[in-house]
Amino acid sequence: MAPTVGIIGSGLVGGSVARLAVEAGYSVVLSNSRGPESIAELVSELGPLARAATVDEAIEAGDIIALPVPLASFEALPADKLAGKVVLDQTNYYPEFWRNAELDAGKLTSSELVQRHLKDSLVVKGLHNLDWNHMYSNARPKGDTERTTLPIAGDDPAAKTAVTRFLEAVGYDVVDAGSLAESWRIEPETPIYFWPYAPAIPDGITGDEEKRFYLEHPVPPVSPEATRTMIDSAERPSPVGGTLAGMPPAHVAIFMDQASANTVNK
């Protein structure tokens, strides 16, 4: 029997994680800060393997807890409830939305910050470096020639194994980037972050046509070998953190179209 995935955050990214999980046969327990009733439509769409719950209920039910939430909200996560849980950290540091002096100074990575708060949890960085649309559409079964590769990082070998099995089941090969201290190699502004998983927009396409192209076109797969090369060749970004200016313009435009304030802050 497949493990249960608890998801804290039911916005664009959380919805994609849930869709991938239920299609791979996982039970999914979705939660957000607004309460189970706000997720009813999404749960109905996902089918019988999904249910809505409170955050505490999702944590209790989940074997893996996914965090598709803004990094700024990490201190609101219930560390006591998450003790002993494998936590899939999908957060990213974008200083234009929220700043942290320790991150800015490079004293620790964003996932180390999350792990410090969740001191008794088993944090694994992953499923954080591509957009919600291509997270779903890029997934392929094992053996498919178009199957792509994602990086992870973490300190606990068993937790990394659990996350690797989950990502492999939902449609991705996996490469281990090392410890949470090394997870800067897969953070924003590094070679493996976002751009390898986004379609290249042809010259001359703009506006709504550009957004349609971005949403509808597949992305060439990234091999495990190419993933390893990008991880190993990364140089620590300075300044630390991502920017909207460093993202594909079509993605930013689509995000602004689709992401309400509630979606962003779930």
XYZ file of N, CA and C in Angstrom, residues 95-210:
348
model
N 13.865 37.300 -1.707
C 13.949 38.434 -0.782
C 12.997 39.582 -1.093
N 12.549 39.710 -2.332
C 11.629 40.813 -2.629
C 10.267 40.611 -1.971
N 9.975 39.387 -1.534
C 8.726 39.109 -0.832
C 8.914 38.998 0.688
N 10.091 38.569 1.106
C 10.370 38.381 2.534
C 11.869 38.232 2.701
N 12.432 38.954 3.677
C 13.878 38.935 3.864
C 14.248 38.280 5.187
N 15.429 37.657 5.184
C 15.976 37.046 6.386
C 17.472 37.339 6.412
N 17.949 37.946 7.483
C 19.338 38.388 7.552
C 20.317 37.219 7.482
N 19.982 36.098 8.106
C 20.886 34.948 8.074
C 21.013 34.382 6.667
N 19.904 34.330 5.948
C 19.962 33.853 4.569
C 20.735 34.834 3.704
N 20.476 36.118 3.876
C 21.181 37.128 3.083
C 22.688 37.049 3.295
N 23.104 36.717 4.512
C 24.529 36.630 4.832
C 25.144 35.293 4.437
N 24.329 34.369 3.936
C 24.834 33.062 3.544
C 25.232 32.185 4.710
N 24.679 32.464 5.894
C 25.031 31.675 7.072
C 24.417 30.284 7.053
N 23.331 30.142 6.336
C 22.678 28.844 6.194
C 21.781 28.885 4.968
N 21.349 27.721 4.529
C 20.443 27.642 3.388
C 19.002 27.766 3.870
N 18.102 28.002 2.937
C 16.696 28.132 3.328
C 16.173 26.841 3.946
N 16.631 25.698 3.444
C 16.169 24.430 4.020
C 16.773 24.173 5.399
N 17.988 24.668 5.632
C 18.532 24.589 6.988
C 17.709 25.445 7.947
N 17.221 26.577 7.461
C 16.360 27.428 8.284
C 15.074 26.693 8.655
N 14.484 26.020 7.664
C 13.275 25.232 7.921
C 13.585 24.087 8.883
N 14.701 23.400 8.651
C 15.073 22.282 9.526
C 15.326 22.744 10.957
N 15.925 23.909 11.118
C 16.173 24.421 12.471
C 14.863 24.636 13.227
N 13.856 25.133 12.513
C 12.545 25.308 13.145
C 11.889 23.957 13.412
N 11.964 23.068 12.427
C 11.377 21.728 12.567
C 12.461 20.782 13.071
N 12.951 21.037 14.269
C 14.181 20.403 14.746
C 14.075 18.893 14.891
N 12.866 18.376 15.045
C 12.694 16.933 15.201
C 12.083 16.279 13.961
N 12.034 17.029 12.866
C 11.537 16.492 11.596
C 12.705 16.098 10.706
N 12.400 15.392 9.632
C 13.406 14.928 8.673
C 13.164 15.674 7.364
N 13.832 16.808 7.209
C 13.567 17.710 6.090
C 14.374 17.294 4.868
N 13.692 17.240 3.726
C 14.326 16.969 2.434
C 13.893 18.055 1.465
N 14.866 18.718 0.862
C 14.573 19.730 -0.153
C 14.274 19.027 -1.467
N 13.165 19.410 -2.124
C 12.853 18.798 -3.411
C 11.535 19.281 -3.974
N 11.316 19.001 -5.243
C 10.095 19.369 -5.961
C 9.821 20.868 -5.800
N 10.887 21.637 -5.859
C 10.830 23.071 -5.581
C 11.308 23.925 -6.753
N 11.885 23.299 -7.758
C 12.630 24.056 -8.761
C 11.997 24.018 -10.148
N 10.670 23.876 -10.184
C 9.929 23.982 -11.440
C 8.525 24.472 -11.130
N 7.869 25.023 -12.150
C 6.559 25.623 -11.894
C 5.474 24.558 -11.785
N 4.334 24.971 -11.244
C 3.238 24.032 -10.971
C 2.713 23.381 -12.243
N 2.703 24.102 -13.349
C 2.165 23.567 -14.597
C 3.069 22.465 -15.137
N 4.365 22.744 -15.236
C 5.287 21.756 -15.785
C 5.646 20.677 -14.770
N 5.474 20.957 -13.483
C 5.600 19.903 -12.482
C 4.659 18.753 -12.818
N 3.465 19.101 -13.238
C 2.479 18.081 -13.595
C 2.716 17.539 -15.007
N 2.895 18.429 -15.974
C 2.943 17.985 -17.370
C 4.260 17.319 -17.742
N 5.341 17.580 -17.015
C 6.629 16.951 -17.322
C 6.739 15.526 -16.784
N 5.869 15.132 -15.879
C 5.969 13.812 -15.248
C 5.750 12.706 -16.278
N 6.568 11.653 -16.180
C 6.488 10.520 -17.101
C 6.736 9.220 -16.338
N 6.171 8.112 -16.808
C 6.418 6.827 -16.139
C 7.850 6.348 -16.335
N 8.274 5.443 -15.474
C 9.609 4.869 -15.600
C 9.776 4.228 -16.972
N 10.940 4.443 -17.560
C 11.226 3.879 -18.865
C 10.868 4.771 -20.020
N 10.074 5.798 -19.793
C 9.703 6.733 -20.849
C 10.927 7.556 -21.240
N 11.170 7.682 -22.538
C 12.352 8.411 -22.996
C 12.267 9.905 -22.696
N 11.074 10.396 -22.389
C 10.903 11.816 -22.072
C 10.896 12.081 -20.565
N 11.204 11.070 -19.770
C 11.225 11.255 -18.312
C 12.396 12.162 -17.921
N 12.133 13.128 -17.072
C 13.152 14.092 -16.676
C 13.616 13.822 -15.247
N 14.542 14.626 -14.770
C 15.223 14.370 -13.503
C 15.149 15.593 -12.600
N 14.936 15.357 -11.315
C 14.893 16.424 -10.323
C 15.942 16.185 -9.240
N 16.452 17.258 -8.629
C 17.402 17.109 -7.527
C 16.705 17.104 -6.173
N 17.344 16.489 -5.198
C 16.915 16.590 -3.804
C 18.149 16.848 -2.945
N 17.923 17.267 -1.701
C 19.005 17.396 -0.727
C 18.426 17.147 0.658
N 19.235 16.587 1.536
C 18.761 16.325 2.889
C 19.853 15.707 3.733
N 19.614 15.651 5.029
C 20.610 15.124 5.958
C 20.339 13.688 6.391
N 19.107 13.235 6.278
C 18.740 11.901 6.753
C 18.603 10.939 5.574
N 19.431 9.898 5.499
C 19.376 8.985 4.352
C 18.022 8.320 4.164
N 17.389 7.895 5.248
C 16.095 7.221 5.117
C 15.029 8.177 4.600
N 15.067 9.418 5.048
C 14.106 10.407 4.563
C 14.328 10.689 3.085
N 15.592 10.766 2.675
C 15.869 10.984 1.251
C 15.399 9.798 0.419
N 15.538 8.605 0.951
C 15.031 7.430 0.244
C 13.521 7.500 0.091
N 12.817 7.910 1.137
C 11.354 8.017 1.074
C 10.919 9.044 0.043
N 11.588 10.189 0.015
C 11.235 11.226 -0.955
C 11.600 10.780 -2.364
N 12.736 10.123 -2.515
C 13.124 9.613 -3.834
C 12.080 8.642 -4.368
N 11.616 7.738 -3.540
C 10.595 6.773 -3.976
C 9.312 7.489 -4.388
N 8.947 8.514 -3.639
C 7.751 9.283 -3.984
C 7.924 9.977 -5.330
N 9.036 10.662 -5.522
C 9.250 11.377 -6.779
C 9.349 10.411 -7.956
N 9.994 9.275 -7.747
C 10.062 8.282 -8.818
C 8.675 7.758 -9.161
N 7.841 7.574 -8.155
C 6.492 7.056 -8.388
C 5.622 8.050 -9.142
N 5.798 9.348 -8.877
C 4.933 10.336 -9.525
C 5.461 10.778 -10.879
N 6.678 10.346 -11.264
C 7.079 10.607 -12.634
C 8.446 11.185 -12.895
N 9.375 11.072 -11.940
C 10.683 11.702 -12.110
C 11.820 10.790 -11.675
N 12.960 10.912 -12.379
C 14.208 10.384 -11.859
C 14.753 11.393 -10.846
N 15.662 10.944 -9.996
C 16.128 11.774 -8.883
C 17.650 11.699 -8.776
N 18.266 12.843 -8.507
C 19.695 12.918 -8.218
C 19.879 13.592 -6.866
N 20.718 13.011 -6.035
C 20.978 13.520 -4.685
C 22.042 14.613 -4.752
N 21.677 15.816 -4.311
C 22.604 16.952 -4.333
C 23.404 17.086 -3.048
N 23.155 16.212 -2.059
C 23.930 16.270 -0.834
C 23.108 16.665 0.374
N 23.756 17.288 1.321
C 23.143 17.661 2.592
C 22.345 18.953 2.457
N 21.609 19.303 3.513
C 20.902 20.581 3.514
C 21.876 21.750 3.440
N 23.065 21.593 4.012
C 24.074 22.646 3.902
C 24.520 22.844 2.460
N 24.421 21.781 1.655
C 24.787 21.861 0.239
C 23.604 22.207 -0.657
N 22.430 22.378 -0.072
C 21.235 22.591 -0.902
C 21.219 23.936 -1.607
N 22.174 24.825 -1.283
C 22.292 26.052 -2.081
C 22.551 25.724 -3.543
N 23.097 24.554 -3.818
C 23.396 24.160 -5.196
C 22.139 23.973 -6.042
N 20.980 23.870 -5.384
C 19.730 23.675 -6.124
C 18.716 24.769 -5.797
N 19.199 25.849 -5.201
C 18.343 26.978 -4.869
C 18.198 27.925 -6.064
N 17.348 28.951 -5.950
C 17.209 29.937 -7.026
C 18.551 30.531 -7.459
N 18.614 30.820 -8.758
C 19.784 31.417 -9.401
C 20.934 30.440 -9.586
N 20.673 29.138 -9.487
C 21.674 28.132 -9.828
C 21.262 27.451 -11.132
N 22.186 26.730 -11.790
C 21.874 26.164 -13.106
C 20.676 25.220 -13.136
N 20.442 24.473 -12.044
C 19.366 23.475 -12.046
C 18.018 24.084 -11.708
N 17.995 25.344 -11.334
C 16.753 25.942 -10.853
C 15.914 26.493 -11.999
N 14.778 25.923 -12.207
C 13.665 26.420 -13.011
C 13.887 26.384 -14.524
N 14.921 27.064 -15.009
C 15.061 27.212 -16.459
C 15.168 25.888 -17.212
N 15.855 24.844 -16.711
C 15.895 23.585 -17.459
C 14.532 22.918 -17.614
N 13.549 23.351 -16.831
C 12.222 22.733 -16.843
C 11.163 23.653 -17.450
N 11.610 24.715 -18.099
C 10.689 25.673 -18.716
C 10.911 25.692 -20.223
N 9.843 25.772 -21.017
C 10.009 25.780 -22.472
C 10.665 27.062 -22.959
N 11.500 26.929 -23.973
C 12.117 28.098 -24.597
C 11.094 28.768 -25.511
N 10.880 30.052 -25.323
C 9.894 30.794 -26.106
C 10.531 31.271 -27.406
N 9.953 30.943 -28.563
C 10.510 31.417 -29.833
C 10.491 32.942 -29.922
N 11.441 33.483 -30.638
C 11.473 34.924 -30.863
C 10.200 35.380 -31.559
N 9.735 36.549 -31.183
C 8.582 37.145 -31.849
C 7.245 36.820 -31.226
N 7.226 35.912 -30.245
C 5.974 35.569 -29.564
C 5.867 36.405 -28.292
N 4.768 37.091 -28.139
C 4.576 37.948 -26.972
C 3.142 37.831 -26.453
N 2.900 38.449 -25.312
C 1.546 38.574 -24.784
C 0.869 37.245 -24.527
N -0.411 37.174 -24.869
C -1.195 35.966 -24.612
C -0.666 34.774 -25.390
N -0.146 35.015 -26.590
C 0.416 33.920 -27.385
C 1.634 33.321 -26.683
N 2.451 34.174 -26.080
C 3.619 33.699 -25.332
C 3.191 32.849 -24.141
